Structures are given as C-alpha cells and as structure tokens.
PDB file of C-alpha atoms in Angstrom:
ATOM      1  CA  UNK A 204      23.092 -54.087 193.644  1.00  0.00           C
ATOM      2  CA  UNK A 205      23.459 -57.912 193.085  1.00  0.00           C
ATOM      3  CA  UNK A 206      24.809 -57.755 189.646  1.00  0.00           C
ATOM      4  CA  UNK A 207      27.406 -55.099 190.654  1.00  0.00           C
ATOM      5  CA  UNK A 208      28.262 -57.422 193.843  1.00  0.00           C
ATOM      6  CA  UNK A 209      28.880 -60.272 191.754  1.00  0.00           C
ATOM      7  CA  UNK A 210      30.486 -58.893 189.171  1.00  0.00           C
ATOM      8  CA  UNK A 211      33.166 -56.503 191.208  1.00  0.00           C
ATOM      9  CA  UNK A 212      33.598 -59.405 193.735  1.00  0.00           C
ATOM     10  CA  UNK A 213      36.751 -60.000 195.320  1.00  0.00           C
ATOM     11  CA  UNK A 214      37.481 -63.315 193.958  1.00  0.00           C
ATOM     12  CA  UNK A 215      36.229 -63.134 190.332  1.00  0.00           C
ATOM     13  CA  UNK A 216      38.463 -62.822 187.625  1.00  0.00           C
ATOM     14  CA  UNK A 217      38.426 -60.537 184.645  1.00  0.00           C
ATOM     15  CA  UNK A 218      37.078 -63.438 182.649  1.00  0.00           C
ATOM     16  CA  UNK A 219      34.025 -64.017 184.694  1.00  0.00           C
ATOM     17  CA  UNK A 220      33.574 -60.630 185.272  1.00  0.00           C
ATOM     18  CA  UNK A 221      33.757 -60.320 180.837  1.00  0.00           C
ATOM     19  CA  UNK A 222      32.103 -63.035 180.827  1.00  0.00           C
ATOM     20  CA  UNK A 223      29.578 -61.840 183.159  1.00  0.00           C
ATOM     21  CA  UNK A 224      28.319 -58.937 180.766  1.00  0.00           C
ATOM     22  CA  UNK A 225      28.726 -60.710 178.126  1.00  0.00           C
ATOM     23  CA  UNK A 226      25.826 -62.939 178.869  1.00  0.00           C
ATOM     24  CA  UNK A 227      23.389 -59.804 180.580  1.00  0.00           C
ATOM     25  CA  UNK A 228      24.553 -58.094 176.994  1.00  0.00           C
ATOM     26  CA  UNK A 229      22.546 -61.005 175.143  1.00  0.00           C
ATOM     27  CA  UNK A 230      19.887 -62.020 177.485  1.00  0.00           C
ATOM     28  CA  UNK A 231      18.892 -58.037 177.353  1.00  0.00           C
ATOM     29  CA  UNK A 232      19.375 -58.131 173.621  1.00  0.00           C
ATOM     30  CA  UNK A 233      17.346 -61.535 173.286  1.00  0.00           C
ATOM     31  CA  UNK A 234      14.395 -59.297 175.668  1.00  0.00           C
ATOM     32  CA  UNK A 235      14.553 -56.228 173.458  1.00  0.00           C
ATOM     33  CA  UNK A 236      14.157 -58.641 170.094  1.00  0.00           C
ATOM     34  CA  UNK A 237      10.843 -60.313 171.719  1.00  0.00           C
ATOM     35  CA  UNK A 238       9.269 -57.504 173.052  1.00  0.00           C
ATOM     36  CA  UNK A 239       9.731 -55.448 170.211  1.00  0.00           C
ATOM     37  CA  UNK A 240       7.815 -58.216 168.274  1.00  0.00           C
ATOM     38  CA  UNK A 241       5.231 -57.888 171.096  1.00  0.00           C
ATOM     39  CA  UNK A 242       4.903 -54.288 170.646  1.00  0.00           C
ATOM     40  CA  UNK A 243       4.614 -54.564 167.015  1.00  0.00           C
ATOM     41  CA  UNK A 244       1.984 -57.038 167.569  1.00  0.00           C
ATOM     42  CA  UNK A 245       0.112 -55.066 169.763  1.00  0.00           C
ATOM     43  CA  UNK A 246       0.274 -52.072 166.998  1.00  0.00           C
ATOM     44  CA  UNK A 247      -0.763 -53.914 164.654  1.00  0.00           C
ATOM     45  CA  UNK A 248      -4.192 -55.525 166.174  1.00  0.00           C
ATOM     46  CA  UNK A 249      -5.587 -51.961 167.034  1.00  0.00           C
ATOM     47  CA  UNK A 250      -4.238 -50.242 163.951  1.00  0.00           C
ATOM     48  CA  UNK A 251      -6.038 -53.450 161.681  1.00  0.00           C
ATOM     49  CA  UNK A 252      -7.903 -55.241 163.850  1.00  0.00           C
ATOM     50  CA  UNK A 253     -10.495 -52.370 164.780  1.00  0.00           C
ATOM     51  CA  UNK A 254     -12.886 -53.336 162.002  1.00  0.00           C
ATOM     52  CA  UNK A 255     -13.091 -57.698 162.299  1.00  0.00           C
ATOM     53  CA  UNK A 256     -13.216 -57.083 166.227  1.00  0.00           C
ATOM     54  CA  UNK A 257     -14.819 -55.709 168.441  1.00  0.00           C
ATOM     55  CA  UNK A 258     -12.062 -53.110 170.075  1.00  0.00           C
ATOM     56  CA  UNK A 259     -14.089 -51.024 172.040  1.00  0.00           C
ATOM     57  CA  UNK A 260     -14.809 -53.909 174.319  1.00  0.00           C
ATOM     58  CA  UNK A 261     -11.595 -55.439 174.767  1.00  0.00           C
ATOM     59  CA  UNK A 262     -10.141 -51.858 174.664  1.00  0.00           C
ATOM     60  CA  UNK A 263      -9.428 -51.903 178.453  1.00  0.00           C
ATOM     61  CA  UNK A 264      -7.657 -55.163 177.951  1.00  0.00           C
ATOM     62  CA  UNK A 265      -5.232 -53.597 175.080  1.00  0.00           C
ATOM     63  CA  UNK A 266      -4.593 -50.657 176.992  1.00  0.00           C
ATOM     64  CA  UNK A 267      -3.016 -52.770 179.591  1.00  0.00           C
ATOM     65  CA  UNK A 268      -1.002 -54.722 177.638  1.00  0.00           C
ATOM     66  CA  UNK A 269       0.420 -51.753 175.589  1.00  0.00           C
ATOM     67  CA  UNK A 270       1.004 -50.308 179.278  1.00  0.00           C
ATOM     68  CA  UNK A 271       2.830 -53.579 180.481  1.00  0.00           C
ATOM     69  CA  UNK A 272       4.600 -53.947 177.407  1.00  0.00           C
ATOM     70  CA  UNK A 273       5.797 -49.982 177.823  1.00  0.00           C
ATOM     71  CA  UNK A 274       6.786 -50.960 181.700  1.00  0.00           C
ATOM     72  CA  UNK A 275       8.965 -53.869 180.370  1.00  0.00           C
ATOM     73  CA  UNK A 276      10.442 -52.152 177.253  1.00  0.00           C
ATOM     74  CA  UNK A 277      11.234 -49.136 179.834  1.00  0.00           C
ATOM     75  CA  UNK A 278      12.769 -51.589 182.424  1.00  0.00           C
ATOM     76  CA  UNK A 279      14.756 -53.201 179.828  1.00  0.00           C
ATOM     77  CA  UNK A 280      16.179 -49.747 178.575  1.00  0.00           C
ATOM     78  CA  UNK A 281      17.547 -49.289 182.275  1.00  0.00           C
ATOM     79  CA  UNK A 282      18.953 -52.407 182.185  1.00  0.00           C
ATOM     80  CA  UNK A 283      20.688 -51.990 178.994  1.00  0.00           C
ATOM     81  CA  UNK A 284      22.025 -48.921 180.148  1.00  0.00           C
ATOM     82  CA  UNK A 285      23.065 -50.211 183.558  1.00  0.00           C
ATOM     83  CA  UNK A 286      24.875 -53.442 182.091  1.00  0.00           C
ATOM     84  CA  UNK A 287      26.370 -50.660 179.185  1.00  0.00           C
ATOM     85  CA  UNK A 288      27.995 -48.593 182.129  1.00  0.00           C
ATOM     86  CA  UNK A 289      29.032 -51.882 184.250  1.00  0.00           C
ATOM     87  CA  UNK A 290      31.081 -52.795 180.765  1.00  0.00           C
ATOM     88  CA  UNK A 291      32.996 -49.050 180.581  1.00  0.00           C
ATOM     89  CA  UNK A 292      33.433 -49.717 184.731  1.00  0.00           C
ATOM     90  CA  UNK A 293      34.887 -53.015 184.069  1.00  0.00           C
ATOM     91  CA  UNK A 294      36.616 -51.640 180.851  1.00  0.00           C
ATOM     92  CA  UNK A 295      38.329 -48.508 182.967  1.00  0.00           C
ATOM     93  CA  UNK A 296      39.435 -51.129 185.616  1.00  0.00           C
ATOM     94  CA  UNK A 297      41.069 -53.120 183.169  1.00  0.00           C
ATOM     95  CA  UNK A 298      42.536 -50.029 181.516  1.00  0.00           C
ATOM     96  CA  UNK A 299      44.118 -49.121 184.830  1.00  0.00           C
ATOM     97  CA  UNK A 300      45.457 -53.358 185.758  1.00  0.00           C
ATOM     98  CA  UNK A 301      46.949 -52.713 182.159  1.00  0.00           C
ATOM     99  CA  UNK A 302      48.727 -49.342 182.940  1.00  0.00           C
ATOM    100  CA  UNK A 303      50.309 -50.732 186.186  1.00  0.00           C
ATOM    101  CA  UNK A 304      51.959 -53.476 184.542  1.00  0.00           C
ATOM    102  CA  UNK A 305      52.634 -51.402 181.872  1.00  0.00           C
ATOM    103  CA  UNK A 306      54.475 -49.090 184.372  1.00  0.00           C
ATOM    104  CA  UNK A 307      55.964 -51.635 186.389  1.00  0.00           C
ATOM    105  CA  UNK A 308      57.686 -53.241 183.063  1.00  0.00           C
ATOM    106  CA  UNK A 309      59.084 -49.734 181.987  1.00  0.00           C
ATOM    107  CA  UNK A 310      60.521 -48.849 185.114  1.00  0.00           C
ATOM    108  CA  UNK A 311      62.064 -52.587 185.672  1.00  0.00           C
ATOM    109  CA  UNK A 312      63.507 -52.373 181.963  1.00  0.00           C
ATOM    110  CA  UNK A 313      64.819 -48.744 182.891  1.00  0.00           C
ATOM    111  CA  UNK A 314      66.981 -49.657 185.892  1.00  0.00           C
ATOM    112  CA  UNK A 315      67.756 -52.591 184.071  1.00  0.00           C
ATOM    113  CA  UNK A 316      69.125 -51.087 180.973  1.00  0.00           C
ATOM    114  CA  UNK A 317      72.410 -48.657 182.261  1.00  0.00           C
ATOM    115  CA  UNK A 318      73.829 -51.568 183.976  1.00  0.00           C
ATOM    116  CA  UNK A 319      72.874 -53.900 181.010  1.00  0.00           C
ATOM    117  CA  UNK A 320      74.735 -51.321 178.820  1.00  0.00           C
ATOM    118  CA  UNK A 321      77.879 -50.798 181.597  1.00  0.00           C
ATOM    119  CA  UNK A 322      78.670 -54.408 181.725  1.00  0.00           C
ATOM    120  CA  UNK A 323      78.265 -54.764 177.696  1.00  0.00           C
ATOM    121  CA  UNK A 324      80.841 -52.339 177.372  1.00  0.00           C
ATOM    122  CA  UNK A 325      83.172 -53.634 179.723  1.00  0.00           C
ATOM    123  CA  UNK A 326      82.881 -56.815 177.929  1.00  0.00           C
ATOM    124  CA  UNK A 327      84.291 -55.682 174.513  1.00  0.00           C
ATOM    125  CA  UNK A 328      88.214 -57.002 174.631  1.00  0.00           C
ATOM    126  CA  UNK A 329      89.794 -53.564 173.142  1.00  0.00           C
ATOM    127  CA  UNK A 330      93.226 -52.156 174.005  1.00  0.00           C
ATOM    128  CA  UNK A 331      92.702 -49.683 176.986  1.00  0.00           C
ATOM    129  CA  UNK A 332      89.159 -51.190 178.044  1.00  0.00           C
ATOM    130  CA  UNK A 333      89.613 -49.970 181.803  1.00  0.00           C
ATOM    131  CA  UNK A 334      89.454 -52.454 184.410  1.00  0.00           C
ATOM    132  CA  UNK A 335      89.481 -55.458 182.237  1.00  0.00           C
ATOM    133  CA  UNK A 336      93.383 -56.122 183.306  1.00  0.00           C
ATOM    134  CA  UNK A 337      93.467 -54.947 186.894  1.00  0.00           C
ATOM    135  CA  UNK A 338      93.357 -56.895 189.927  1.00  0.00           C
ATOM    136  CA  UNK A 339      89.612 -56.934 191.220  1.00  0.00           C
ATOM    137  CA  UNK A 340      88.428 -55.501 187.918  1.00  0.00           C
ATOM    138  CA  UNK A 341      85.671 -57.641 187.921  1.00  0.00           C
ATOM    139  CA  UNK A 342      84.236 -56.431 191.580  1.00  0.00           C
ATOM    140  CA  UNK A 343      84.937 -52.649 190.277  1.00  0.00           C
ATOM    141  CA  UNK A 344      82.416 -53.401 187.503  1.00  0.00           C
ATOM    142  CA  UNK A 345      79.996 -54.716 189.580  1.00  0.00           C
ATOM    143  CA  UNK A 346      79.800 -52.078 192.385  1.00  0.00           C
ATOM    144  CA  UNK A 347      79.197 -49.543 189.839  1.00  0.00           C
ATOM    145  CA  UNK A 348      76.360 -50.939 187.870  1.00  0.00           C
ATOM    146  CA  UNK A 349      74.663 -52.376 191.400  1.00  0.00           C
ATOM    147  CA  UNK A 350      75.628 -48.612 192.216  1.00  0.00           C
ATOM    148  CA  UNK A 351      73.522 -47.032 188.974  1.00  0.00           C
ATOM    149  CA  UNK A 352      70.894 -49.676 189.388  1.00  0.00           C
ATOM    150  CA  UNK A 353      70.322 -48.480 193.089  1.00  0.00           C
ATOM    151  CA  UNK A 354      70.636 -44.977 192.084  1.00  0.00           C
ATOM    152  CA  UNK A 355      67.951 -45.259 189.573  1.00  0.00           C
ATOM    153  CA  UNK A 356      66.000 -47.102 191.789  1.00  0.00           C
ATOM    154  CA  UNK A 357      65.707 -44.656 194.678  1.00  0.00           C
ATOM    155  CA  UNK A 358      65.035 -41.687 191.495  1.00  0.00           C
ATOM    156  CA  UNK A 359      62.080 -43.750 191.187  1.00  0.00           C
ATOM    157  CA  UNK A 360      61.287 -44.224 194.392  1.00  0.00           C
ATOM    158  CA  UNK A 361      61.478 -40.693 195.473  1.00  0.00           C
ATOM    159  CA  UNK A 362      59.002 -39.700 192.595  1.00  0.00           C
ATOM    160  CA  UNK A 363      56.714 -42.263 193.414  1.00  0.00           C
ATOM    161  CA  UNK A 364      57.166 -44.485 190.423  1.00  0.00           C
ATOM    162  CA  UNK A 365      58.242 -47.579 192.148  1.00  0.00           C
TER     163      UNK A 365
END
C-alpha cells in the first residue's frame, strides 16, 4: 500500500508519520460529514419528494445515486478503519522506541548507581574511613567501583539487557 509505504518509510520521522494520520483522520472525517449530508438528501427526496415529482421516472436515476453514495460511504468505512489500525501500528511502534529508551536509561542509571554510592562513601572524612589515609587509596577506590560497574555490566549483558 502507498499510504503504509509512506508512512512506515525509512526516513520519516514520528512527526510526519503523526502527522501523517492526522491529516487522513480529518480528510476521512471531512468525507463522512458530506456524504452523510448526501445520503440524507437522497432520503429525503424519495421519502417527500414522491408526490411534487415524478419518481417513478427518475427512479432508475435515484437508485444509482443511493447505490454510489452506498459504494463511497462503504469505501470510506474501510478507509477509516485502515487509517484507525495504521494509528494503533504507529502507536505500538512508538510504545516499543519508548520502552527501549526507557530500558536503556534504567540499566545505565543501575550500573551507575553502586559506584556512585562507593565513591560517596569513601568521600565522607570520618575516623577509620578505609583507604582515605593510605598510600594509593585513591587508585584502590577506583578499581573497585570500575570493578562493580563492569561486574554489573556483564550481569546485564549475559541476560540480554544490555
């Protein structure tokens, strides 16, 4: 399909492809409005109009246009429903961008936080803080939060988080 082709393109954003739907949303809308106005129309000449004219000889002619405005009413209830499952498509994909971030964020902000937390504590200036007074202290620290960081990070790898 064209629409689908343009819409799920490779280089259209989500704000052309929201964008996108938004407008087929309103032009289908706009469609609906008219031809229900047409149909209503239509109705309303045979239901009233069969006693000023003469229906039985433009009856041929009304059955075609309540048979063309069916088609179109019909073709424009696919359409809605086409463009109404392109939105929930585009809607899931957006759903799933969002999760991946999401994911991406919690697992950054998890490795980050032990080491975060390891070098807060070492920074408190108490008696008996260990490390703070030895030689090379500050390298200890180091290697073991680069050592938790990496540890968490292969966790993560391993179970296919990261």
């Amino acid at each position: 399909n064209v629409v689908d082709r343009k819409l799920f393109g490779a280089n259209v954003s989500g704000r052309q492809i929201a964008g996108e739907i938004l407008r087929l949303k309103t032009n289908i809308v706009t469609f609906r409005r008219a031809m229900l106005g047409h149909r209503t129309i239509i109705d309303r000449l045979v239901q009233y109009g069969g006693h000023d004219l003469n229906l039985p000889a433009y009856q041929r002619y009304v059955n075609e246009l309540r048979e063309f405005n069916s088609e179109i009413w019909n073709l424009l209830e696919s359409q809605k429903e086409s463009i109404y499952a392109l939105d929930e498509t585009n809607e899931s994909l957006l759903n799933l961008r969002t999760n991946e971030v999401m994911r991406t964020l919690t697992v950054i902000s998890v490795i980050t936080l032990p080491p975060t937390l390891i070098t807060t504590l070492f920074t408190i200036r108490a008696s008996g803080t260990p490390f703070v007074d030895l030689y090379g202290g500050f390298w200890i620290i180091l290697v073991v939060t680069l050592l938790v960081a990496a540890v968490l990070a292969y966790v993560f790898r391993r179970k296919g988080w990261l």
